[in-house]
Every structure is written in structure tokens, then in C-alpha cells.
Coordinates of C-alpha atoms and ligand atoms in Angstrom, one line a residue:
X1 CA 165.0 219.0 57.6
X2 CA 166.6 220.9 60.6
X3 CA 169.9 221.0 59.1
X4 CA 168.9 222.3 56.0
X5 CA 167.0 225.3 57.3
X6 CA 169.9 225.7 59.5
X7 CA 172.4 225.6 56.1
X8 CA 170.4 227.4 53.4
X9 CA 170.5 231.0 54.7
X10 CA 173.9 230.9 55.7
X11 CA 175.1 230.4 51.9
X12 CA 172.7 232.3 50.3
X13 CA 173.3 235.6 52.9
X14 CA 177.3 234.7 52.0
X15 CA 176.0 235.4 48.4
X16 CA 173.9 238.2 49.0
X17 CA 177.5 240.0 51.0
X18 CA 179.5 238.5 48.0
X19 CA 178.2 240.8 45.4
X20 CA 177.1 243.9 46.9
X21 CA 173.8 245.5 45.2
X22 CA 174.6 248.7 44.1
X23 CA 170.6 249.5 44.0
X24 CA 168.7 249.9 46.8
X25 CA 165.7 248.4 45.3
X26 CA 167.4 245.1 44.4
X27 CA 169.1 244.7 48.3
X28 CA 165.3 244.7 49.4
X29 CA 164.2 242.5 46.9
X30 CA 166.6 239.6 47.9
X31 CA 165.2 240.7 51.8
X32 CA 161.7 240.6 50.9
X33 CA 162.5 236.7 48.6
X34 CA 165.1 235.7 52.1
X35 CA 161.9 235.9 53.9
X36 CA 159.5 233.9 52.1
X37 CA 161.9 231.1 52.3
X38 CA 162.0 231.0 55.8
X39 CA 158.4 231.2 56.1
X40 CA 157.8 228.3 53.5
X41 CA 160.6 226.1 54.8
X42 CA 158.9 226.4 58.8
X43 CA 155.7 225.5 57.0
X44 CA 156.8 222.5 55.5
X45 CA 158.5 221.5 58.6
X46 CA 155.4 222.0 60.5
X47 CA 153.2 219.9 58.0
X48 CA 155.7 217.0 58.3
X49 CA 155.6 217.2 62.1
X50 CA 151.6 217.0 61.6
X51 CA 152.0 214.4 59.1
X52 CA 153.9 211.8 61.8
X53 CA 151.8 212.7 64.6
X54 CA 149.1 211.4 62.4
X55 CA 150.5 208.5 61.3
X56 CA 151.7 207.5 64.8
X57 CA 148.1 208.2 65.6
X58 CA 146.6 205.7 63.2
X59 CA 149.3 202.6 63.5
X60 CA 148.3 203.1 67.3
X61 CA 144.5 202.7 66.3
X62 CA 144.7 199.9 64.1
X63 CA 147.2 198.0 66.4
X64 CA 144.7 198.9 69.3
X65 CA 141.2 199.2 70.1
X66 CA 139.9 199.1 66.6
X67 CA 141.1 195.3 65.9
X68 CA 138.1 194.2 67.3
X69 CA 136.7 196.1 64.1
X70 CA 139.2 194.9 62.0
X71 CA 139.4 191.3 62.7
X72 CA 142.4 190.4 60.2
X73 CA 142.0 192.8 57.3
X74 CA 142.4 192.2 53.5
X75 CA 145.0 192.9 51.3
X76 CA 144.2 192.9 47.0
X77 CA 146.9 192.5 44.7
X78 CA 146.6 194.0 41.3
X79 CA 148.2 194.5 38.0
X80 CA 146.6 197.5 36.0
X81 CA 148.1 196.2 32.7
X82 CA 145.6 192.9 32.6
X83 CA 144.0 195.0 29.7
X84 CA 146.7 194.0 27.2
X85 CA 145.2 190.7 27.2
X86 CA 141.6 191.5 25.2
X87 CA 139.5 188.9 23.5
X88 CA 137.8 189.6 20.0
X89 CA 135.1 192.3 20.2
X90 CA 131.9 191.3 21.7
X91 CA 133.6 188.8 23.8
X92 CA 132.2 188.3 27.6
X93 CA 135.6 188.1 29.1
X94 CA 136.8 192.0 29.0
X95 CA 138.9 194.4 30.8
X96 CA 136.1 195.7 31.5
X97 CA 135.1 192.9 34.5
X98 CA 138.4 193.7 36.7
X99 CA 137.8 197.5 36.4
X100 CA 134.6 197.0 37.8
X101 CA 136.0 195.1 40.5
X102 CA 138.8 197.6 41.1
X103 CA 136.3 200.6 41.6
X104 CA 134.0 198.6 43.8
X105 CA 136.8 197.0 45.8
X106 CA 138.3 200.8 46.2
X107 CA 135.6 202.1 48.3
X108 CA 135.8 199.2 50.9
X109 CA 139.0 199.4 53.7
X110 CA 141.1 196.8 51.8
X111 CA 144.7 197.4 50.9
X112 CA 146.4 197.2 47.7
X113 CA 149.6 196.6 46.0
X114 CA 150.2 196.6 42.7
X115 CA 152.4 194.8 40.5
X116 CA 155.6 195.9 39.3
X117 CA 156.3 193.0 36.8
X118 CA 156.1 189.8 36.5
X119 CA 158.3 187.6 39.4
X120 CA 161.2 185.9 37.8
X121 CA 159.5 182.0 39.1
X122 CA 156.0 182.7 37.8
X123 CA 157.0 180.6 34.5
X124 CA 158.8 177.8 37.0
X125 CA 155.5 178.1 38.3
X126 CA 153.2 177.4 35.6
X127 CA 155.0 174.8 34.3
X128 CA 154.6 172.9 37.1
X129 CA 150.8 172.4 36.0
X130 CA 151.2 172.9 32.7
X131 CA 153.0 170.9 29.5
X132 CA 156.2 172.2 27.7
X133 CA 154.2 172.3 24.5
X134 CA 151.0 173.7 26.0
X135 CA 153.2 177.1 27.2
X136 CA 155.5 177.1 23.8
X137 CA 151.9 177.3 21.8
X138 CA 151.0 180.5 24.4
X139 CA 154.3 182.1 23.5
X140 CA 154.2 181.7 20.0
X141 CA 150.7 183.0 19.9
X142 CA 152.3 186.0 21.9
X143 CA 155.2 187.0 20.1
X144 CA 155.9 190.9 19.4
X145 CA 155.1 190.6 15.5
X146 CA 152.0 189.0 15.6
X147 CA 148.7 190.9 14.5
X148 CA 145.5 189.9 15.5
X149 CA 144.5 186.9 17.8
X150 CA 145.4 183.4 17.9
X151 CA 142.6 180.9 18.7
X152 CA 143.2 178.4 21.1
X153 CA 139.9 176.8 21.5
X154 CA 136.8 178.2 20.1
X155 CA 136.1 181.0 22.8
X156 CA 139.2 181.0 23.7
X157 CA 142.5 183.3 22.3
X158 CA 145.9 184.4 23.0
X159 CA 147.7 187.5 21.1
X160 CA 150.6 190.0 21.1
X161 CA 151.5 190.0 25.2
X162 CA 149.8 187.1 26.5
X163 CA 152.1 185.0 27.5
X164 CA 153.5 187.9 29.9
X165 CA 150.1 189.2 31.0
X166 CA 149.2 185.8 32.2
X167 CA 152.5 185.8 34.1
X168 CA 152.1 188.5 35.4
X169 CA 148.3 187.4 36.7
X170 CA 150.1 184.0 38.0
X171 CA 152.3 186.2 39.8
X172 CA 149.3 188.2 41.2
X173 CA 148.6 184.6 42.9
X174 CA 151.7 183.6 43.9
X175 CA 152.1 186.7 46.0
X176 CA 148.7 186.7 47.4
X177 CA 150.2 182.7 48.8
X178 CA 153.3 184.3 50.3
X179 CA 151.7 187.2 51.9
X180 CA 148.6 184.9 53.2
X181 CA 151.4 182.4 55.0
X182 CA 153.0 185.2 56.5
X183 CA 150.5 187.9 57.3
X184 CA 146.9 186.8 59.5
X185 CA 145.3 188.8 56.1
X186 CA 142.9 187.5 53.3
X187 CA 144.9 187.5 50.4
X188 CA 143.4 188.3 47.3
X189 CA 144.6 188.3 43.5
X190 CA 142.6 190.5 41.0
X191 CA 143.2 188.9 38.2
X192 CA 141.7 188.0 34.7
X193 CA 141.4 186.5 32.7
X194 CA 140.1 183.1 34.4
X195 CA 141.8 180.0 34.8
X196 CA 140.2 177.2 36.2
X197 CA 139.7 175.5 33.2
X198 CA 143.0 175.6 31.5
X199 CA 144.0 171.9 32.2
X200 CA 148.0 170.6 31.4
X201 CA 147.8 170.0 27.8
X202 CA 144.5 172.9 26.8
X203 CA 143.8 176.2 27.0
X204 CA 139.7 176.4 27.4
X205 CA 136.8 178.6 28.6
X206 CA 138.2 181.8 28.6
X207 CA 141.6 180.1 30.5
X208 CA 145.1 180.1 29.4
X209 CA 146.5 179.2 32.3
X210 CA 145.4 177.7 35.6
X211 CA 146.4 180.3 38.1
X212 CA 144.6 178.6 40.9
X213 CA 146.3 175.4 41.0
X214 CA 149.9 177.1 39.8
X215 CA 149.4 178.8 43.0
X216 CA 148.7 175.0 45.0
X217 CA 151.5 173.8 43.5
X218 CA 153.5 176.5 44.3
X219 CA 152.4 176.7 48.1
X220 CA 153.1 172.7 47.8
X221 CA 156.4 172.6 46.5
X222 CA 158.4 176.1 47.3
X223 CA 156.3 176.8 50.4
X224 CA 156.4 173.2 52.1
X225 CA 153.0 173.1 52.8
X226 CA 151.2 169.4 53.6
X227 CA 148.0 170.0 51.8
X228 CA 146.2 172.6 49.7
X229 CA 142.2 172.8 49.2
X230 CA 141.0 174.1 46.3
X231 CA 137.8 175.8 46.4
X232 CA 135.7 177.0 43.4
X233 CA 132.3 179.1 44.1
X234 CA 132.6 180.3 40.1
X235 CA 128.9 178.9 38.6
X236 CA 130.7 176.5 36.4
X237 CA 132.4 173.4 37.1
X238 CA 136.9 173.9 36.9
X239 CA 137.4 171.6 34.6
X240 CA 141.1 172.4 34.7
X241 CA 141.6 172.2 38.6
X242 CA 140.0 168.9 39.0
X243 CA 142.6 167.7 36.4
X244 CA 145.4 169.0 38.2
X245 CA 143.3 167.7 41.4
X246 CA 143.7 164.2 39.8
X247 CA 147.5 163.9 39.4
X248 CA 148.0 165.6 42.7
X249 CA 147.4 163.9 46.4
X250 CA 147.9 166.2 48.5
X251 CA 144.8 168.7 47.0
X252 CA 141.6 168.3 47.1
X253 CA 139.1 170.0 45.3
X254 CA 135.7 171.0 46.1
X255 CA 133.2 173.0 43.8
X256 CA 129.8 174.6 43.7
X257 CA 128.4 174.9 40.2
X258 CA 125.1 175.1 38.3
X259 CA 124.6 171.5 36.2
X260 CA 124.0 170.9 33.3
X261 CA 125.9 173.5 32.4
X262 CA 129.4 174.0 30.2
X263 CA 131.9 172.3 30.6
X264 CA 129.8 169.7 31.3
X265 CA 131.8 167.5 33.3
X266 CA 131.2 167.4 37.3
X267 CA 127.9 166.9 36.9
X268 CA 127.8 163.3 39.1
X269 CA 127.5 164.4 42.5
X270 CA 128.9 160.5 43.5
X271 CA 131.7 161.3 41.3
X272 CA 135.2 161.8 44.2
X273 CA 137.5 161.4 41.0
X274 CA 140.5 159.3 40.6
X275 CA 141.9 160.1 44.0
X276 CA 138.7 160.2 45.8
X277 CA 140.0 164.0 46.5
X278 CA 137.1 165.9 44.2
X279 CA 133.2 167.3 45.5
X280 CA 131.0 168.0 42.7
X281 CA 128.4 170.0 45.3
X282 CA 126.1 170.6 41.9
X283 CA 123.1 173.0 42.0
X284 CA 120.0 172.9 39.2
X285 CA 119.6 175.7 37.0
X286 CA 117.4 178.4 38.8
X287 CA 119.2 177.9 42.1
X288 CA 119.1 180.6 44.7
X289 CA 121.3 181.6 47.2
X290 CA 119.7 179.1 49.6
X291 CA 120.9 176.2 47.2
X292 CA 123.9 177.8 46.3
X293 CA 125.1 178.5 49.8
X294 CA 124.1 174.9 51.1
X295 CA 126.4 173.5 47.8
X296 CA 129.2 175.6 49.0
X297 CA 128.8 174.5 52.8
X298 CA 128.8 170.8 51.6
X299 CA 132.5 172.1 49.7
X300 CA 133.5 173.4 53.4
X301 CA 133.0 170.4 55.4
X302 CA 134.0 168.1 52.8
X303 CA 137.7 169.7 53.2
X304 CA 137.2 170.0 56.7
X305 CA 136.4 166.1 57.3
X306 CA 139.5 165.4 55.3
X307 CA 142.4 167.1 56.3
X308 CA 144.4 166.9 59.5
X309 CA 147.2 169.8 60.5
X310 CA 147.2 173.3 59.7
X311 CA 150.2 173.5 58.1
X312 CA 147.4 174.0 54.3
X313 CA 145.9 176.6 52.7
X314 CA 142.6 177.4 51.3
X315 CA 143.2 178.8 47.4
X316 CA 139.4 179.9 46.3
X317 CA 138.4 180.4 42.9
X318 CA 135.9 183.3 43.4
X319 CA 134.3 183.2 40.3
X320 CA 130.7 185.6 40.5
X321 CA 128.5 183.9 37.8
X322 CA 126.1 183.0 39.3
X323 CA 124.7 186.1 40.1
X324 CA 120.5 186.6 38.6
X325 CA 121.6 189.4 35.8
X326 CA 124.8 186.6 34.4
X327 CA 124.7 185.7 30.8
X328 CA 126.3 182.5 30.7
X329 CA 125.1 180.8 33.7
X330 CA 120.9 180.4 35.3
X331 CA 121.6 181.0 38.9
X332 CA 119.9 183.6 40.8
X333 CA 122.3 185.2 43.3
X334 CA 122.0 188.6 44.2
X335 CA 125.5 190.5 45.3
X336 CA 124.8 190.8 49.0
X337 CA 124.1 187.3 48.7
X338 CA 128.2 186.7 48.6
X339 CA 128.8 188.3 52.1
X340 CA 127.2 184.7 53.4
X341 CA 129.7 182.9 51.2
X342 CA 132.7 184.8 52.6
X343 CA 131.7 184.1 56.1
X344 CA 131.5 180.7 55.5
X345 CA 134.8 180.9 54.3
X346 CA 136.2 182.3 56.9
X347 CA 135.1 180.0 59.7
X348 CA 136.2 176.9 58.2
X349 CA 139.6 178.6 57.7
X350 CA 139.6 179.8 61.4
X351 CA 138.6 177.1 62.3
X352 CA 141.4 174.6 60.2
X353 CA 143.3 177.5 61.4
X354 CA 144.7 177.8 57.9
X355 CA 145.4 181.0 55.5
X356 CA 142.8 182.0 52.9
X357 CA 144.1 183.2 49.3
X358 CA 140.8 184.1 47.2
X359 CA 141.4 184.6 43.0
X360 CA 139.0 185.9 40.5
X361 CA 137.6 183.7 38.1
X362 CA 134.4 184.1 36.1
X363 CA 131.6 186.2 36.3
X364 CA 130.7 188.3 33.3
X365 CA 128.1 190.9 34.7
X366 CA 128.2 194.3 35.4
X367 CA 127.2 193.4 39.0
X368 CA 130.4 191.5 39.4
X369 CA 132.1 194.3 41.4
X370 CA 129.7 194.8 44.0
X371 CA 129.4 191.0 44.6
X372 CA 133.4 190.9 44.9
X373 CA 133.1 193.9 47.6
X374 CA 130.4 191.8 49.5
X375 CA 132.5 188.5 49.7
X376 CA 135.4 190.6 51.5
X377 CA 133.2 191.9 53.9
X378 CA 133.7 188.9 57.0
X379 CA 137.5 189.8 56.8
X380 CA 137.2 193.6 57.1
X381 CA 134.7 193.1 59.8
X382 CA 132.0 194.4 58.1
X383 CA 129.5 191.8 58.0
X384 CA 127.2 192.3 61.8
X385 CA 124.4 192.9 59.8
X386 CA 124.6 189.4 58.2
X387 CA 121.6 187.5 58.0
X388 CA 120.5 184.2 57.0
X389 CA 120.4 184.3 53.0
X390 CA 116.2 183.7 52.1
X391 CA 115.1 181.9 49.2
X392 CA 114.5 184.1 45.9
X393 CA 110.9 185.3 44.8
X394 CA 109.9 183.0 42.4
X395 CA 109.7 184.2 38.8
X396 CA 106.4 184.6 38.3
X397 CA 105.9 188.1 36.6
X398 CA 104.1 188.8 33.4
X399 CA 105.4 192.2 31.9
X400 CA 104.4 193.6 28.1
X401 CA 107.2 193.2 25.8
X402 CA 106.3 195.0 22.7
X403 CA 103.5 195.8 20.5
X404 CA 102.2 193.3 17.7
X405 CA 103.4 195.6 14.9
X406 CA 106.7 195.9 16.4
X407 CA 107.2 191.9 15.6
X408 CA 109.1 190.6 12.8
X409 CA 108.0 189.1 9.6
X410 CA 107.5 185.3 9.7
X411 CA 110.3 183.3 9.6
X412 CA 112.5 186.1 11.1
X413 CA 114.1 187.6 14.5
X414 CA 114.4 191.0 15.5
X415 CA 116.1 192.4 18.7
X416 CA 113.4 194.6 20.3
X417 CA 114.6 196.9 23.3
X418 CA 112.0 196.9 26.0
X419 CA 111.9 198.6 29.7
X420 CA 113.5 195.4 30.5
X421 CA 117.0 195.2 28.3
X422 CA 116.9 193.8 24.6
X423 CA 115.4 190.9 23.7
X424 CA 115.3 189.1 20.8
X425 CA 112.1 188.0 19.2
X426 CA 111.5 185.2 16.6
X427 CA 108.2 184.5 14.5
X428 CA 107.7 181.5 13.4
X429 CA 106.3 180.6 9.8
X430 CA 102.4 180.2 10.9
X431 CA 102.7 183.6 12.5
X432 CA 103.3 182.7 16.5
X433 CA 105.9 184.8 18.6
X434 CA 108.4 184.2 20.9
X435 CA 111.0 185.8 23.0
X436 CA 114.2 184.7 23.5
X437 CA 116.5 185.8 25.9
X438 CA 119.8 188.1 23.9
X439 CA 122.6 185.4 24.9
X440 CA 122.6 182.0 23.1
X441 CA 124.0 178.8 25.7
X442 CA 127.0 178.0 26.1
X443 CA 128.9 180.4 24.9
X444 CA 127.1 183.5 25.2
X445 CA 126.9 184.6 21.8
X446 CA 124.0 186.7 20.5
X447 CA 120.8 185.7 19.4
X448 CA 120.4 188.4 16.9
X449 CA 124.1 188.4 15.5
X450 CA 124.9 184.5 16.0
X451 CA 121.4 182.6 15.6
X452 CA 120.4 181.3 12.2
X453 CA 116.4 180.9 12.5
X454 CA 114.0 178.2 10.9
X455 CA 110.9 179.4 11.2
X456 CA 109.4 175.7 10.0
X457 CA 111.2 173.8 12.5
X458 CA 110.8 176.5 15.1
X459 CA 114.5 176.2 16.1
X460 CA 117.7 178.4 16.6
X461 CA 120.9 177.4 15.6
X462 CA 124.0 179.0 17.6
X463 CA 126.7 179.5 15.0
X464 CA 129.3 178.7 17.1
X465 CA 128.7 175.5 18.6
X466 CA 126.0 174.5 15.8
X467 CA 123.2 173.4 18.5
X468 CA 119.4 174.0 17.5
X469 CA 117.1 175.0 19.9
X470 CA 113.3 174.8 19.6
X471 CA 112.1 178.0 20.2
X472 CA 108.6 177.6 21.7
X473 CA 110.3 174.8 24.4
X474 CA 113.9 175.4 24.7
X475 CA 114.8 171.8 24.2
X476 CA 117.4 170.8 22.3
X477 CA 117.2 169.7 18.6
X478 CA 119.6 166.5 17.2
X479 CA 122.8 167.0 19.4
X480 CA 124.6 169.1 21.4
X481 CA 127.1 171.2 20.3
X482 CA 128.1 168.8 18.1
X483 CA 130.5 171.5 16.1
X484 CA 133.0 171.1 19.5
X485 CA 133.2 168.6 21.4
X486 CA 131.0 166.0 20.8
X487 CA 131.6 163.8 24.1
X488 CA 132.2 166.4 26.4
X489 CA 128.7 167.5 25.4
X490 CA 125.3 165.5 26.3
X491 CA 123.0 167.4 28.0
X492 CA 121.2 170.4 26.7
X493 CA 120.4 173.6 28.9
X494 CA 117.1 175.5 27.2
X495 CA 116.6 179.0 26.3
X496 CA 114.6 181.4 28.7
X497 CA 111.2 181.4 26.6
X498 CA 108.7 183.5 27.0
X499 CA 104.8 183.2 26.4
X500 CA 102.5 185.3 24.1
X501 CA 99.6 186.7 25.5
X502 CA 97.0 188.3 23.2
X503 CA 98.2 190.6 20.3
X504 CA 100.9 191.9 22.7
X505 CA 103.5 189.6 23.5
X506 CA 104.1 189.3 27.1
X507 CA 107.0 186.9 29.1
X508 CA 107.0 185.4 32.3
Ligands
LIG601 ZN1 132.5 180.6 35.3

């Protein structure tokens, strides 16, 4: 900066003698345009000189007395282009999800990086959990000159992009591992879509690819590390991981999840799986934070009592389904109620004396950001004002729905939007109402759009799986979803139903 100023009105007064103005006016001119140069140029060198002092200021701060404050920090890694990956419209896995969580994860004190592209070993990587055949059907699916989307399992699809978007979100993962095993930071990849339940051979639930144990087998194989736990707090069981968990020794993995509930496997709490290296820490459907938080401290010391050495890492699939308002799962989290799961987290890994890497998984909400934020909150030192989570209210409310000539004909459904958020109501054929919640199990697809009614019988039947539901009990009806899978699926989750009260329907 100083030698510019010193250079720049040398020349330009050479110029100014060079060719002599013959007008008066234009000789005061160049004065008058000499001058505000040197006034802008010291202005600029003063703002810079500001500028470091404040910078110098801050390093000395954060390196100082506000560590206490800032126990070990958080750094996010993101990749803004995860919205080239979209499923078909009305899907529950959107872009939308990870733009929550960027906004909400914005306000807190976190750090960021994003993405360039993808790293050149993020395909080495995935094909260390994945099959040769498995990846070439995600590529083909993703080729430049396809239109519209390839199905890979009934909810799931792959089209023009994929394959590189998912690289890019493995790669999301990977760096989060190298920057956890160097820095003292929570490393954390904002990524979708999910993974956990892609397993070597299938893409499944949402999953193309299993980010979560790529990035095991990564820390395993480049990084040198002795052992990896895998954690999963997402509401359903990872059906992928705990394949991978079952070929591979040196991981365990450990889950909290709601069962019954899709997949439908880890639903035998006895069940250690081939290696004796699995926890299915299961909750019931309805389980508050209470439950959910005593699952996830039975995942914790299950790792703890089995591994020895700190040369491991923690890889957590942070999946925030289980939250009250989530469509695909019955938990009844709230957000805040993640701030208790983080802490937990971080002890164990303080105490193991291990690095944390945390991934997104599920969680299909519109509270999914502010439940993200919360679970951050132990490493940014934000969480004094942690208390002991309290068991949730039970449901025991009676509100009005609608009025009795708002129902539909018998035999029918209608979606009715109350003070509460739509709801679908079905009347049967001898005149009785019910309500049924908007979201058909397991895949989320709506009542209204996706249910073909009986109004004899009294039963739904979800379009996509084929299941029937009895409408007054939420029971299921012959098998279940028996258009899938038929041995992955045995037991049946029911409906929310609601009660009619008088002429007006009312639900509990
Ligand atoms: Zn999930």
C-alpha cells in the first residue's frame, strides 16, 4: 500500500508536466481530481490499518479469555449445490430440509466452509462400502442425457447429476473426518440426501449412498484409525450401517430408533448382530425425550464399555425425525430437546478422548433446522442453561375439527383444513366419521391423494405399498406392505385416529 501511494503521483504529475494545458480551467481540474486521490488512497490505508487491528483483536480473544466460552467450537461443511439432487414432487426428502438447516445453523457461532467440488477419492471412497454394480446403476441413472428420474427402490430415485451430487455430499464427510482428527472442533457435514440405509448392493429409504460408513471406512483405511463407532439418533433404524457394521470388525454400531417402524429390521433389542458389534437401543412409538434420551445413553455406554485406545472416532448420523410435528416417524421430541443429545455426545467423546464427526440424515419437518442448531449447542458452549429433559404432556386434548356438514358423503374422504393443519376425514358407509392424520405409514404418502377408501370394510389402502388400514382402529388389514417387501415387513404401525364426538367431529 505504502509504495503505491508513494509511486502513483509521481507518474501521473510526470503526465500532468508532459502535456502542458493550455487552459487554465483544465490545469485546475487535474489539481482539484490529484487531490481526491490522495484523500481516497489515505482513507483506504487507514481502513486497512483498522481492519488488522481488529482482527489481531479478535484472534487474541478467541485464543484467550473467551475459550472458556468457546470450549472447542464447531465447524459445518456445506455444498450449496445439494439441490440438483430433487426427488419427484411431493416427495419428503427436499432441498428444502438442508436450507432450513443452513439458515438456522447461520445464526449460531459455527464456522463454515463450503465445497468447491467434489475430492478426487470420494469415489475410492464409496466403493469401499459399496458394489461395482450398485455405483455403475447410480451413474447410469445419472448421465447428462437423461430426462426425468430413475427409480431405484420405490421411494427412492437417482437422475441427471446424482451420481456427482452424492460425491460431492460423501466428500462433505470425508472432510468433516480430516478436519475432526486434526482440529479439537465438532465436525459437521450438511448433507442430504440421507444415507444410512443404502447398504452394498441397494439404494433404499431416501439413500443412494452410505455417507456415514464411507466416512468409517475411510477414517479406517486412509486415516489409520483402530476403531470407528457409529452412532445413529435418526428415528429409524440404518439399515445400511448395520450391514456395513456386519462385514466390518473394527465398527460398531449403535442406534436409537422408534420400533416398529420402517425399515423394520432392528427391532430385537437382544439382537448384537453377526459380530456382536450392533445396539438396537429401540424406543415405542409415542416416545418422549425421556425415552429417547435414555435409548441414546444406552448407544453411549455401549461403545464406551467396548472400546479401548483413543486412537477412534465417533461418526453420528444425526438424523431429526423424531421430532412431535415428523411425518414419517411417532416420536415426540421437541427441538430444544436435542441440546441434551449433544451433550451426551460430547462427554462420551471427551471422555474416550476421541473426535466427534456428526452427518445429517433424516428428519423431514420444518422444525428440522432449529433441532440441528440445538444439538450444536454443548460444542459452542452454549448449553449452561441445560436441564434435565421432562417427560412430554400426555396427549390428552379434545379440539373441534369441523362441522357435520363439512363431512364427506359416505363412502368418501375429504381433506378438511382445520386451526390445526389438514386433515383428512373418511365416512364410512353407515354414516360414522373419522379423522385420519394427512400422511399414510411408511412412506409418507397422502391420505387424500394416495388412499383408496372402502367405506364397507372401513379400511385405507396406501397406493404405494398396498397396506389397508382399518379406519376406526388403525390396525392393519391382511398383510403388510405386501406390494414391497414382503419379509422385511411384519409388523403394522396404525394411523393416528381420531374420535367423533356429537354432530361435530372432535380428535384426541
Ligand atoms: Zn429417518
Amino acid at each position: 500500500g505504502a509504495s503505491a501511494l508513494a509511486l502513483r503521483p509521481a507518474s501521473v504529475s510526470l503526465v500532468t508536466s508532459r502535456n502542458a494545458a493550455p487552459f487554465h480551467a483544465a490545469q485546475s481540474y487535474r489539481r482539484a481530481a490529484l487531490v481526491l486521490w490522495h484523500w481516497a488512497a489515505l482513507r483506504r490505508a487507514a481502513m486497512r490499518l483498522l481492519w488488522r487491528c481488529a482482527l489481531v483483536h479478535s484472534v487474541a480473544l478467541h485464543s484467550g479469555g473467551v475459550n472458556a466460552l468457546h470450549p472447542s467450537g464447531v465447524k459445518i461443511f456445506y455444498d450449496p449445490r445439494h439441490a440438483t439432487h430433487s426427488n419427484a414432487k411431493g416427495h419428503p426428502e427436499t432441498p428444502r430440509r438442508v436450507d432450513d438447516c443452513r439458515r438456522a445453523l447461520e445464526k449460531t457461532d459455527a464456522t463454515w466452509q463450503y465445497l468447491k467440488q467434489a475430492r478426487t477419492d470420494a469415489e475410492e471412497s464409496v466403493r469401499r462400502v459399496h458394489s461395482n454394480q450398485h455405483i455403475s446403476r447410480v451413474k447410469k441413472a445419472s448421465k447428462f442425457y437423461r430426462f426425468g428420474r430413475t427409480r431405484l427402490a420405490v421411494d427412492t430415485y437417482a437422475k441427471r447429476g446424482s451420481h456427482q451430487t452424492m460425491l460431492r455430499a460423501q466428500s462433505l464427510w470425508l472432510d468433516a473426518v480430516d478436519h475432526a482428527s486434526i482440529q479439537n472442533e465438532l465436525a459437521v457435514a450438511l448433507s442430504r440426501p440421507p444415507g444410512h440405509h443404502a447398504s452394498r448392493h441397494v439404494a433404499d429409504g431416501f439413500c443412494l449412498y452410505n455417507f456415514a460408513a464411507g466416512a468409517a471406512a475411510y477414517a479406517l483405511d486412509v486415516l489409520g484409525k483402530d476403531w470407528v463407532a457409529l452412532l445413529d439418533f435418526d428415528v429409524h433404524h440404518g439399515n445400511g450401517v448395520a450391514a456395513y457394521a456386519d462385514e466390518e470388525a473394527r465398527v460398531m454400531y449403535a442406534s436409537a430408533h422408534q420400533a416398529p417402524l420402517w425399515p423394520n429390521t432392528g427391532d430385537d433389542p437382544s439382537d448384537q448382530g453377526l459380530l456382536g458389534n450392533r445396539l438396537n437401543a429401540c424406543v415405542k412409538r409415542g416416545a418422549d425425550a425421556v425415552e429417547f434420551c435414555g435409548a441414546w445413553d444406552r448407544c453411549l455406554k455401549f461403545v464406551a464399555d467396548r472400546v479401548s485406545g483413543s486412537n477412534g472416532l465417533l461418526v453420528v448420523s444425526a438424523g431429526f425425525d423424531a421430532l412431535l410435528e415428523d411425518p414419517l416417524a411417532q416420536c415426540r421430541l421437541r427441538p430444544q430437546d436435542y441440546v441434551r443429545i449433544g451433550r451426551a455426545t460430547k462427554d462420551a467423546a471427551e471422555t474416550l478422548g476421541v473426535p466427534v464427526v456428526l452427518g445429517l440424515e433424516g428428519g423431514y419437518s420444518t422444525k428440522v433446522g432449529d433441532a440441528f442448531a440445538h444439538s450444536i449447542r454443548p460444542w459452542l458452549g452454549d448449553d449452561a442453561d441445560l436441564v434435565e429433559v421432562e417427560a412430554a404432556p400426555k396427549l390428552a386434548r379434545r379440539v373441534e375439527v369441523c362441522e357435520s356438514n363439512q363431512l364427506p358423503e359416505p363412502g368418501a374422504l375429504r381433506c378438511v383444513s382445520t386451526k390445526h393443519g389438514p386433515l383428512t376425514i373418511a365416512t364410512t358407509s353407515d354414516g360414522a366419521a373419522y379423522a385420519l392424520q394427512k400422511r399414510l405409514p411408511p412412506y409418507g404418502l397422502a391420505t387424500r391423494f394416495y388412499g383408496d377408501f372402502d367405506g364397507q370394510v372401513r379400511t385405507i389402502k396406501d397406493r404405494g405399498s398396498g397396506t389397508k388400514f382399518y379406519v376406526d382402529s388403525g390396525d392393519v388389514r391382511g398383510p403388510w406392505c405386501p406390494a414391497i417387501l414382503p419379509k422385511r415387513c411384519a409388523a403394522g404401525v396404525p394411523l393416528h385416529i381420531r374420535h367423533r364426538r356429537d354432530s361435530s367431529l372432535a380428535v384426541r
